[in-house]
Coordinates of C-alpha atoms in Angstrom, one line a residue:
Chain A
M1 CA 21.2 9.9 -24.9
K2 CA 20.0 7.6 -22.5
Y3 CA 18.9 8.7 -19.1
E4 CA 18.3 6.9 -16.0
A5 CA 15.3 8.1 -14.1
V6 CA 16.0 9.0 -10.2
I7 CA 13.2 8.2 -8.2
G8 CA 11.5 8.6 -4.2
L9 CA 8.4 7.7 -3.1
E10 CA 6.7 9.7 -0.1
I11 CA 4.2 7.3 1.5
H12 CA 0.8 8.1 2.8
A13 CA -0.1 5.0 5.2
Q14 CA -3.7 5.1 6.8
M15 CA -3.2 3.4 10.3
L16 CA -5.8 0.8 11.4
T17 CA -6.5 2.5 14.8
D18 CA -10.6 2.2 15.9
T19 CA -9.9 5.7 16.2
K20 CA -8.9 9.2 15.1
I21 CA -5.3 10.2 16.6
F22 CA -6.6 13.4 19.0
C23 CA -9.7 12.4 19.7
G24 CA -12.0 9.3 20.4
C25 CA -14.1 9.2 16.8
P26 CA -14.6 6.2 15.3
T27 CA -12.0 5.7 11.5
T28 CA -14.6 3.7 10.0
F29 CA -14.7 4.0 6.3
G30 CA -17.2 5.4 4.0
S31 CA -19.5 7.0 6.6
E32 CA -22.2 9.6 5.8
P33 CA -20.8 13.7 5.7
N34 CA -19.8 14.9 9.0
T35 CA -20.9 11.8 11.5
Q36 CA -17.4 11.7 12.9
T37 CA -16.4 15.1 14.0
C38 CA -16.2 16.3 17.0
P39 CA -14.3 19.4 18.7
I40 CA -11.7 18.8 18.6
C41 CA -11.4 17.2 15.0
A42 CA -13.2 20.0 13.3
G43 CA -10.4 21.8 15.1
M44 CA -12.5 24.1 18.0
P45 CA -11.4 27.3 19.5
G46 CA -10.0 25.9 23.9
V47 CA -10.1 21.6 23.1
L48 CA -7.2 20.3 23.0
P49 CA -5.6 17.1 20.6
V50 CA -4.5 13.4 23.3
L51 CA -2.3 11.5 21.0
N52 CA -3.4 7.7 20.9
K53 CA -1.4 5.4 22.5
K54 CA -2.1 2.3 19.7
A55 CA -1.1 5.3 16.6
V56 CA 2.7 6.0 18.5
E57 CA 2.9 1.7 19.2
F58 CA 1.7 0.9 15.3
A59 CA 4.0 3.7 14.1
I60 CA 7.9 1.5 15.7
K61 CA 6.1 -1.2 15.0
T62 CA 6.8 -0.5 11.3
G63 CA 10.2 1.4 12.2
I64 CA 11.4 -1.9 13.2
A65 CA 9.8 -3.6 10.8
L66 CA 11.6 -1.5 8.1
N67 CA 15.0 -1.6 9.5
C68 CA 14.2 1.7 11.2
K69 CA 16.2 3.5 14.3
I70 CA 13.5 4.5 16.6
S71 CA 14.2 7.5 18.1
D72 CA 14.5 7.9 22.2
Y73 CA 13.0 11.3 22.3
S74 CA 10.5 12.5 18.8
R75 CA 7.6 15.4 19.3
F76 CA 5.2 16.5 17.3
A77 CA 4.8 19.8 14.6
R78 CA 2.8 22.1 13.3
K79 CA 2.6 22.9 9.2
N80 CA 0.2 26.1 8.5
Y81 CA -1.5 26.5 5.1
F82 CA -4.7 27.6 4.6
Y83 CA -7.4 25.4 2.8
P84 CA -11.1 24.2 3.5
D85 CA -10.3 21.3 4.5
L86 CA -8.7 21.8 7.3
P87 CA -10.4 23.0 9.6
K88 CA -7.4 24.0 12.3
N89 CA -5.2 25.6 9.7
Y90 CA -2.1 24.2 10.0
Q91 CA -1.3 20.5 10.2
I92 CA -0.4 18.6 13.5
S93 CA 2.5 16.9 12.0
Q94 CA 6.3 16.1 12.9
Y95 CA 9.3 17.8 11.4
E96 CA 12.8 17.5 13.0
L97 CA 12.1 14.6 15.4
P98 CA 10.4 11.9 13.4
I99 CA 9.6 9.1 15.2
C100 CA 12.0 6.5 12.8
E101 CA 14.6 7.7 11.0
R102 CA 17.1 5.7 8.6
G103 CA 16.0 2.6 7.4
H104 CA 15.3 -0.1 4.3
I105 CA 14.0 -2.7 2.4
D106 CA 15.1 -5.2 0.1
I107 CA 13.0 -5.8 -3.0
F108 CA 14.1 -8.6 -5.8
I109 CA 13.8 -7.6 -9.3
D110 CA 14.5 -10.2 -11.7
K111 CA 15.5 -12.3 -8.6
L112 CA 18.2 -9.5 -7.6
P113 CA 18.1 -7.7 -4.2
K114 CA 18.1 -4.4 -4.2
R115 CA 17.9 -2.3 -1.3
I116 CA 15.9 0.6 -1.2
G117 CA 16.4 3.4 1.6
I118 CA 13.7 4.9 4.1
T119 CA 15.4 8.3 4.8
R120 CA 11.9 8.5 7.6
I121 CA 9.0 7.9 9.5
H122 CA 6.4 10.4 11.1
I123 CA 3.2 10.2 12.2
E124 CA 0.1 12.9 11.3
E125 CA -3.6 13.7 11.3
D126 CA -5.3 13.4 7.8
A127 CA -6.7 16.4 6.4
G128 CA -11.5 16.6 5.5
K129 CA -12.1 16.0 2.2
N130 CA -13.3 18.4 0.2
I131 CA -16.0 17.9 -3.1
H132 CA -15.5 20.3 -5.5
S133 CA -17.3 22.2 -8.3
I134 CA -20.8 21.7 -7.2
G135 CA -22.1 24.5 -8.9
N136 CA -20.2 27.9 -7.2
Y137 CA -19.3 25.7 -4.3
S138 CA -17.9 23.7 -2.7
L139 CA -18.4 21.1 -0.4
V140 CA -16.7 19.9 3.1
D141 CA -16.0 16.6 4.6
L142 CA -14.7 16.6 7.9
N143 CA -15.1 12.2 8.5
R144 CA -11.3 12.1 7.5
A145 CA -10.2 15.1 9.6
G146 CA -7.9 13.9 12.2
M147 CA -7.4 10.3 10.6
P148 CA -3.9 8.5 12.3
L149 CA -1.1 8.5 9.2
M150 CA 2.1 7.2 8.7
E151 CA 4.2 9.3 6.3
I152 CA 7.2 6.5 5.7
V153 CA 9.7 8.8 2.8
T154 CA 12.2 7.3 0.9
E155 CA 15.9 8.0 -0.8
P156 CA 15.9 8.7 -4.1
D157 CA 17.4 5.1 -4.3
I158 CA 14.5 3.6 -7.4
S159 CA 15.5 4.0 -10.8
S160 CA 12.9 2.2 -12.6
P161 CA 8.5 2.3 -12.8
K162 CA 9.1 -1.9 -11.8
E163 CA 11.3 -0.6 -8.7
A164 CA 8.9 1.9 -7.6
S165 CA 5.5 -1.2 -8.2
E166 CA 7.8 -4.1 -6.3
F167 CA 8.3 -0.9 -3.9
M168 CA 4.9 0.1 -3.2
K169 CA 4.6 -4.6 -2.9
K170 CA 6.4 -5.5 -0.8
L171 CA 5.9 -2.2 1.9
R172 CA 2.0 -3.1 1.4
T173 CA 2.5 -6.7 2.1
I174 CA 4.9 -5.5 5.6
L175 CA 2.3 -3.5 6.2
R176 CA -0.7 -6.2 6.5
Y177 CA 1.5 -8.7 8.6
L178 CA 1.9 -5.9 10.8
G179 CA -2.1 -5.2 10.7
V180 CA -0.8 -1.3 10.7
C181 CA -2.5 -0.2 7.6
D182 CA -4.9 -2.4 5.5
G183 CA -3.2 -1.4 2.2
N184 CA -6.0 -0.3 0.6
M185 CA -5.1 2.4 -2.2
E186 CA -8.4 2.5 -3.8
Q187 CA -9.9 3.5 -1.0
G188 CA -7.2 6.0 -0.3
S189 CA -5.6 4.0 2.9
L190 CA -3.0 3.7 1.1
R191 CA -0.8 6.7 -0.8
C192 CA 2.0 7.2 -3.1
D193 CA 3.4 10.4 -4.4
A194 CA 6.4 10.3 -6.4
N195 CA 9.7 12.6 -7.6
V196 CA 10.5 11.7 -10.4
S197 CA 13.4 12.9 -12.6
I198 CA 16.2 11.8 -14.4
R199 CA 19.6 12.3 -15.8
P200 CA 22.4 10.6 -18.1
I201 CA 22.8 7.6 -17.2
G202 CA 26.5 7.5 -15.8
Q203 CA 26.5 10.6 -14.0
T204 CA 25.9 11.4 -10.7
Y205 CA 24.2 14.7 -10.3
F206 CA 20.1 14.8 -9.9
G207 CA 18.1 17.2 -12.9
T208 CA 15.2 18.4 -11.7
R209 CA 12.6 16.8 -10.3
T210 CA 8.3 16.5 -10.7
E211 CA 6.3 15.5 -7.6
I212 CA 3.0 12.9 -9.3
K213 CA 0.1 12.8 -7.4
N214 CA -3.1 11.6 -6.8
I215 CA -1.4 7.9 -7.8
N216 CA -4.6 5.8 -6.8
S217 CA -3.9 1.9 -7.5
F218 CA -1.7 -0.6 -7.6
R219 CA -1.4 -0.3 -11.8
F220 CA -1.3 3.5 -11.8
V221 CA 1.7 3.3 -10.4
E222 CA 4.5 1.9 -13.1
K223 CA 1.6 4.2 -16.0
A224 CA 2.2 7.3 -14.3
L225 CA 5.8 6.8 -13.9
E226 CA 6.3 5.4 -17.8
Y227 CA 4.6 8.4 -18.8
E228 CA 6.2 11.2 -16.6
I229 CA 10.0 9.9 -17.1
G230 CA 9.2 9.9 -20.6
R231 CA 7.7 12.9 -20.8
Q232 CA 11.1 14.7 -19.4
T233 CA 13.2 12.8 -21.8
I234 CA 11.5 14.1 -24.6
L235 CA 11.5 17.8 -22.7
L236 CA 15.8 17.1 -22.3
E237 CA 16.0 15.6 -26.2
E238 CA 13.7 18.6 -27.2
G239 CA 16.5 20.9 -25.5
G240 CA 14.1 22.1 -23.0
S241 CA 14.3 21.8 -19.8
V242 CA 12.6 20.4 -16.4
V243 CA 10.1 22.6 -14.5
Q244 CA 9.7 21.6 -11.2
E245 CA 6.5 21.4 -9.9
T246 CA 3.3 19.1 -9.0
R247 CA 1.6 17.1 -11.4
L248 CA -1.2 15.6 -11.3
W249 CA -2.2 11.7 -12.7
D250 CA -4.6 11.1 -14.2
S251 CA -6.1 7.9 -14.7
S252 CA -8.8 8.2 -17.3
T253 CA -6.3 9.8 -19.7
G254 CA -3.1 7.9 -18.4
I255 CA -1.1 11.4 -18.6
T256 CA 0.3 14.0 -15.2
L257 CA -1.3 17.1 -15.8
S258 CA 0.6 19.7 -14.7
M259 CA -1.9 21.2 -11.1
R260 CA -0.9 25.0 -12.2
S261 CA -0.4 26.2 -9.0
K262 CA 1.6 29.7 -8.5
E263 CA 5.4 28.4 -8.1
E264 CA 6.7 29.6 -5.6
A265 CA 8.0 28.1 -2.5
H266 CA 5.8 26.7 0.4
D267 CA 6.6 28.7 3.3
Y268 CA 4.9 25.9 6.2
R269 CA 5.8 27.6 9.2
Y270 CA 7.1 24.5 11.2
F271 CA 7.2 25.8 15.1
P272 CA 6.8 22.9 18.4
E273 CA 3.5 21.3 18.3
P274 CA 2.7 23.3 21.8
D275 CA -0.8 21.5 23.0
L276 CA 0.7 18.4 23.0
V277 CA 4.0 17.1 24.9
P278 CA 6.7 15.3 23.6
L279 CA 7.4 11.1 23.4
V280 CA 10.3 9.8 25.7
G281 CA 11.2 6.3 26.6
L282 CA 10.8 5.4 22.7
S283 CA 13.4 3.0 22.5
A284 CA 12.6 1.2 25.6
K285 CA 9.1 0.6 24.1
A286 CA 11.3 -0.1 21.1
E287 CA 12.6 -2.8 22.3
E288 CA 9.5 -4.4 24.0
I289 CA 7.2 -4.3 20.2
K290 CA 10.2 -6.1 18.8
K291 CA 9.4 -9.0 21.4
S292 CA 5.8 -9.2 21.0
L293 CA 6.4 -9.1 16.7
S294 CA 5.5 -12.0 14.4
E295 CA 7.6 -13.3 11.8
L296 CA 7.8 -11.0 8.5
P297 CA 7.8 -11.9 4.9
D298 CA 11.6 -12.0 4.3
S299 CA 12.3 -14.3 7.3
K300 CA 9.3 -16.4 6.2
R301 CA 10.0 -16.7 2.5
N302 CA 13.4 -18.1 4.2
R303 CA 12.5 -20.2 5.6
F304 CA 10.2 -21.6 3.3
I305 CA 12.9 -22.1 0.7
T306 CA 15.3 -24.1 3.6
Q307 CA 12.2 -25.4 5.6
Y308 CA 10.3 -27.0 2.4
N309 CA 12.2 -27.2 0.5
L310 CA 10.9 -24.8 -2.2
P311 CA 12.0 -22.4 -5.1
D312 CA 12.4 -19.1 -4.4
N313 CA 9.3 -17.5 -6.4
D314 CA 6.9 -20.1 -4.8
A315 CA 8.1 -18.9 -1.3
E316 CA 7.7 -15.4 -2.3
S317 CA 4.0 -15.6 -3.5
L318 CA 3.0 -17.5 -1.2
V319 CA 4.6 -15.1 1.5
A320 CA 2.9 -11.9 -0.2
E321 CA -0.8 -12.1 1.8
K322 CA 0.4 -13.1 5.8
A323 CA -3.3 -15.8 5.5
L324 CA -2.3 -17.4 1.9
A325 CA 1.0 -17.8 3.9
E326 CA -0.6 -19.4 6.7
W327 CA -3.4 -21.7 4.7
F328 CA -0.5 -23.2 2.9
E329 CA 1.1 -24.0 6.8
D330 CA -2.0 -25.5 7.7
A331 CA -2.2 -28.1 4.1
V332 CA 1.4 -29.5 5.6
R333 CA 0.5 -29.9 9.1
A334 CA -1.9 -31.5 7.3
G335 CA 0.1 -34.2 5.4
G336 CA 0.3 -32.1 2.7
Q337 CA 3.7 -32.0 0.6
P338 CA 4.9 -28.7 0.3
K339 CA 5.4 -28.3 -3.4
I340 CA 2.8 -30.4 -4.6
L341 CA 0.6 -27.5 -1.9
S342 CA 2.5 -24.7 -3.5
N343 CA 1.9 -25.9 -6.8
W344 CA -1.6 -26.6 -6.5
I345 CA -2.6 -23.0 -4.1
L346 CA -0.4 -20.8 -7.1
S347 CA -2.3 -22.4 -9.5
E348 CA -5.4 -23.9 -9.5
L349 CA -6.8 -22.0 -6.0
L350 CA -5.2 -18.4 -6.9
K351 CA -7.3 -18.8 -9.7
L352 CA -10.5 -19.8 -8.5
L353 CA -10.2 -17.2 -6.4
N354 CA -8.9 -14.4 -8.5
E355 CA -12.0 -15.0 -10.7
E356 CA -14.8 -13.8 -7.9
N357 CA -12.0 -11.5 -6.4
K358 CA -12.0 -13.2 -3.2
S359 CA -8.7 -13.8 -0.8
I360 CA -8.1 -16.6 0.6
T361 CA -10.0 -15.9 4.1
E362 CA -12.9 -16.3 2.0
C363 CA -11.6 -19.4 0.6
P364 CA -14.8 -22.2 0.9
I365 CA -12.3 -25.3 0.6
K366 CA -9.8 -26.1 3.7
P367 CA -6.5 -26.8 3.7
S368 CA -7.3 -30.1 5.2
Q369 CA -9.9 -30.4 2.3
L370 CA -7.1 -30.2 -0.3
V371 CA -4.6 -33.1 1.8
D372 CA -7.3 -35.1 1.6
M373 CA -8.1 -34.3 -2.3
L374 CA -3.5 -34.9 -3.6
K375 CA -4.4 -37.8 -1.7
L376 CA -6.8 -39.0 -4.2
I377 CA -3.9 -38.5 -7.1
E378 CA -1.4 -40.3 -4.6
N379 CA -3.3 -43.7 -4.3
E380 CA -4.7 -43.1 -7.8
T381 CA -8.0 -43.2 -7.2
I382 CA -8.5 -40.1 -9.5
S383 CA -5.9 -39.3 -12.0
G384 CA -4.5 -35.6 -11.9
K385 CA -6.4 -33.8 -14.6
I386 CA -9.8 -35.6 -13.4
A387 CA -8.8 -33.9 -9.7
K388 CA -9.1 -29.9 -11.4
A389 CA -12.6 -30.4 -12.2
V390 CA -12.7 -32.6 -8.5
F391 CA -11.2 -29.2 -7.3
E392 CA -13.1 -27.0 -9.1
D393 CA -16.5 -29.0 -7.6
M394 CA -15.6 -28.0 -4.2
Y395 CA -14.6 -24.6 -4.1
R396 CA -18.4 -24.2 -5.4
T397 CA -19.8 -27.0 -3.0
G398 CA -17.5 -27.0 0.0
K399 CA -17.9 -30.7 -0.3
N400 CA -14.8 -32.9 0.7
A401 CA -12.9 -34.5 -2.6
D402 CA -14.0 -38.1 -1.8
V403 CA -17.8 -37.5 -1.0
L404 CA -17.1 -35.6 -4.5
V405 CA -15.7 -38.1 -7.0
E406 CA -18.3 -40.7 -5.3
E407 CA -20.6 -38.6 -6.4
K408 CA -20.0 -38.3 -10.7
G409 CA -18.6 -41.9 -10.5
L410 CA -14.8 -40.4 -11.3
I411 CA -13.3 -43.3 -10.1
Q412 CA -10.2 -44.1 -11.9
I413 CA -10.4 -47.3 -14.7
K414 CA -8.1 -49.8 -13.7
D415 CA -9.5 -52.0 -14.8
E416 CA -7.1 -53.7 -18.0
G417 CA -9.6 -55.5 -19.9
A418 CA -11.9 -52.7 -19.7
L419 CA -9.7 -50.2 -21.0
E420 CA -8.2 -52.7 -23.7
K421 CA -11.7 -52.9 -25.2
I422 CA -11.6 -49.3 -25.3
I423 CA -7.8 -48.5 -27.3
E424 CA -9.1 -51.3 -29.8
D425 CA -11.7 -49.5 -30.6
I426 CA -10.1 -46.6 -31.0
L427 CA -7.5 -48.3 -32.8
S428 CA -9.8 -49.7 -35.6
N429 CA -11.9 -46.6 -35.7
N430 CA -9.0 -44.2 -36.8
P431 CA -7.0 -45.8 -39.3
K432 CA -5.0 -43.6 -41.2
E433 CA -4.0 -42.6 -38.2
L434 CA -2.3 -45.8 -37.0
E435 CA -0.8 -46.2 -40.0
R436 CA 1.3 -43.0 -39.8
L437 CA 2.2 -43.9 -36.6
K438 CA 3.2 -46.9 -37.4
A439 CA 5.4 -45.0 -40.4
G440 CA 6.9 -43.4 -37.5
E441 CA 4.8 -40.0 -36.7
E442 CA 6.1 -40.4 -32.9
K443 CA 4.2 -37.6 -31.9
L444 CA 0.3 -39.4 -32.5
I445 CA 0.8 -41.3 -29.4
G446 CA -0.8 -37.9 -27.9
F447 CA -3.2 -37.8 -30.0
F448 CA -4.2 -41.8 -29.3
V449 CA -3.6 -40.6 -25.5
G450 CA -6.2 -38.5 -26.1
Q451 CA -8.8 -40.3 -27.5
I452 CA -8.8 -42.8 -24.8
M453 CA -9.1 -40.0 -22.3
K454 CA -12.1 -38.0 -24.6
A455 CA -13.8 -41.8 -24.2
T456 CA -13.0 -42.3 -20.7
K457 CA -13.6 -38.9 -19.7
G458 CA -10.3 -38.5 -18.7
K459 CA -11.1 -41.4 -16.4
A460 CA -8.0 -43.5 -17.7
N461 CA -5.2 -44.8 -15.5
P462 CA -2.8 -42.0 -17.9
Q463 CA -0.1 -45.1 -17.2
L464 CA -1.9 -48.0 -17.8
A465 CA -3.8 -46.7 -20.8
N466 CA 0.2 -45.6 -22.4
E467 CA 1.3 -49.3 -21.9
L468 CA -1.5 -50.7 -23.2
L469 CA -2.2 -48.8 -26.6
K470 CA 1.9 -49.4 -26.7
K471 CA 1.4 -53.3 -26.1
K472 CA -1.2 -52.7 -29.2
L473 CA 0.8 -51.2 -31.4
Chain B
M1 CA 14.2 46.1 8.2
L2 CA 12.1 43.8 6.4
R3 CA 11.9 44.1 3.6
L4 CA 8.8 45.5 1.2
E5 CA 8.7 41.9 -0.5
E6 CA 9.0 40.1 3.0
V7 CA 5.3 42.4 4.2
K8 CA 4.0 41.6 0.9
H9 CA 4.9 37.9 1.7
I10 CA 3.9 37.5 5.1
A11 CA 0.7 39.3 5.0
M12 CA -0.1 36.4 1.3
L13 CA 0.8 33.7 4.1
A14 CA -1.9 35.2 6.2
R15 CA -4.7 36.3 3.8
I16 CA -4.2 39.3 4.0
S17 CA -4.6 42.5 1.7
L18 CA -2.9 45.1 2.2
T19 CA -2.5 49.3 0.2
D20 CA 1.1 49.9 -0.5
Q21 CA 0.5 52.3 2.3
E22 CA -0.2 49.4 5.1
I23 CA 2.6 47.5 3.3
Q24 CA 5.2 50.8 4.4
K25 CA 4.0 51.1 7.5
L26 CA 4.3 47.4 8.5
S27 CA 7.0 46.9 7.3
S28 CA 8.7 49.9 9.8
Q29 CA 6.1 48.0 12.1
L30 CA 7.0 44.8 11.9
S31 CA 10.9 45.4 12.1
A32 CA 10.4 47.5 15.7
V33 CA 8.7 44.3 16.4
V34 CA 11.6 41.5 15.2
E35 CA 14.5 43.9 16.6
Y36 CA 12.6 43.7 20.1
I37 CA 12.7 40.1 20.3
G38 CA 16.1 39.9 19.0
K39 CA 17.3 41.1 22.3
L40 CA 16.6 37.6 23.7
K41 CA 19.6 36.3 20.9
E42 CA 22.0 38.3 23.3
I43 CA 20.9 35.7 25.8
D44 CA 23.6 33.1 26.0
T45 CA 22.0 29.8 25.4
K46 CA 25.1 27.5 24.8
D47 CA 24.4 25.6 28.2
V48 CA 20.9 25.4 27.5
E49 CA 18.5 22.6 26.2
P50 CA 15.9 24.0 24.2
T51 CA 12.7 23.6 25.4
S52 CA 9.7 22.3 23.6
H53 CA 7.2 22.3 26.3
V54 CA 6.8 25.2 28.8
I55 CA 4.8 22.1 31.7
P56 CA 7.7 18.9 32.5
I57 CA 5.7 16.6 31.3
N58 CA 6.1 13.9 28.7
N59 CA 4.0 10.7 27.4
V60 CA 0.7 11.9 27.6
F61 CA -1.8 9.0 26.0
R62 CA -5.2 8.0 25.1
D63 CA -6.2 5.1 24.5
D64 CA -7.7 3.6 21.2
N65 CA -11.7 3.6 22.6
I66 CA -14.1 5.4 20.8
R67 CA -16.0 7.9 22.3
Q68 CA -19.2 9.2 21.1
S69 CA -18.3 11.9 17.9
L70 CA -20.9 14.8 18.0
S71 CA -24.3 14.7 15.3
P72 CA -24.0 16.2 12.4
Q73 CA -26.6 19.0 13.1
E74 CA -24.8 20.1 15.9
M75 CA -21.5 20.0 13.7
L76 CA -23.0 22.4 11.7
K77 CA -24.8 24.2 13.7
N78 CA -22.3 26.9 12.9
A79 CA -21.5 26.9 10.2
P80 CA -23.0 30.3 7.9
D81 CA -23.8 27.5 5.2
S82 CA -24.8 23.8 4.4
N83 CA -26.3 21.3 2.5
E84 CA -26.8 17.0 2.7
G85 CA -24.4 17.3 5.7
F86 CA -21.8 18.9 4.4
F87 CA -19.8 22.1 5.0
I88 CA -20.3 24.5 2.0
V89 CA -17.6 26.5 1.7
P90 CA -16.6 29.3 -1.5
K91 CA -15.5 27.9 -4.6
I92 CA -11.9 26.1 -4.3
I93 CA -10.2 26.8 -7.9
D94 CA -6.3 25.3 -7.8

């Protein structure tokens, strides 16, 4: 029997506020343990939480970008459970009145659009961090307690690991455009849990699902889901059944493991949070925020296609990072041809940046410098091949293309006499190849052009070299 | 009457261990409490907005400005045990 997967994601995104959600402690990552704590986030008696205004604005912003309905009225709820990283013994979260509901994100799978529904977005506080297994004790650091989170829940609309990872990439791009989350899965500021079940293709019922936790890198979204779908498929094919449980992704072994916690239903006894007052008039706030929202990835992508005549793939890749799209448009404004710029950015520039694991914001080449270099190709001062070497030098040294061309003597040889001399030498030094070419082995033209480029260190003007070669034959 | 199973479940959620005798006793006592509160159900609330907060105020916010945190020494002062800036708690077994 053939099975299909049904996947829903629960994403926790840490918001880029300067302070925690209910107190003024800073949100810096990686500080010494318990240096960013106060009586409020440590849950001491007699303190009151006060909501960070920016966290609410960020959640509304995200809701608008994910096409959600912004609730006019929203409130907080207590989720009760005991765990050492939860100092109050309850988490302040939202339950029946989240801040945003019913939205969607459109992703592309093999160029076909697919819409993934967003069930809800709510805001809540993070818990602290446990460090397990130090002798007979565990250690607790409360720096993370009270960090502002958005929980984004999707509909079970995702039907493959590929769709799940495309969704996560798209979500990350949107969150980064909005400046509400840095999207760093490795540092835990974007976390993803997945609910996975399988069913025979064509069926509409849901199979028993498992929840996969600890997917802590973009690389692992697909791997963890592929493993889990495979595991469930084998179980069903062997006549067994899937147990509803929480499973932990182990990236070192590439498998999911049962958490073996007692299989009783969670009973969080949610109730309205009495320490916080309700939020009202959020629709008006949303209208205000909507006006200040800058262009989002989808509209930027469509604009790039129509305004600059770029192929879908180019536009999609350029808008994946806001700073990259801006770099491209700066270069267009500096007078570059959009498609040529896109080629250079997406191949040469990204290659150099990726080699050093750098982002476009750390790029040592300015957009106008690339445009100036491209002009040197256009006016035949350098060949396209030499240009790649020049570009790499520009990247390493920060110097302008014309300076490097001058310094290294890379100007194209356009002197017919000089080139003719070189070609004659090559022809006479390679008599066998010349004979085969004359006998009709056309592909040897390439061999001779290669020899010419080698002899001139790539400086021969390719068209001229071709012409002269044909004339000599 | 609260079933014994329910009392056990509530005790588990509250991390309280009870003897069988205590469960028996609490079953009737908790039932009396629930029954007493159940009196509220007799009131007709058809036309009353559900209350989420007793004081009629909304939208209380704080600006996103950093305030001085406690020092780790101060934070850990009340902790029964600590080590190198961490709280020490009994070993967590999942």
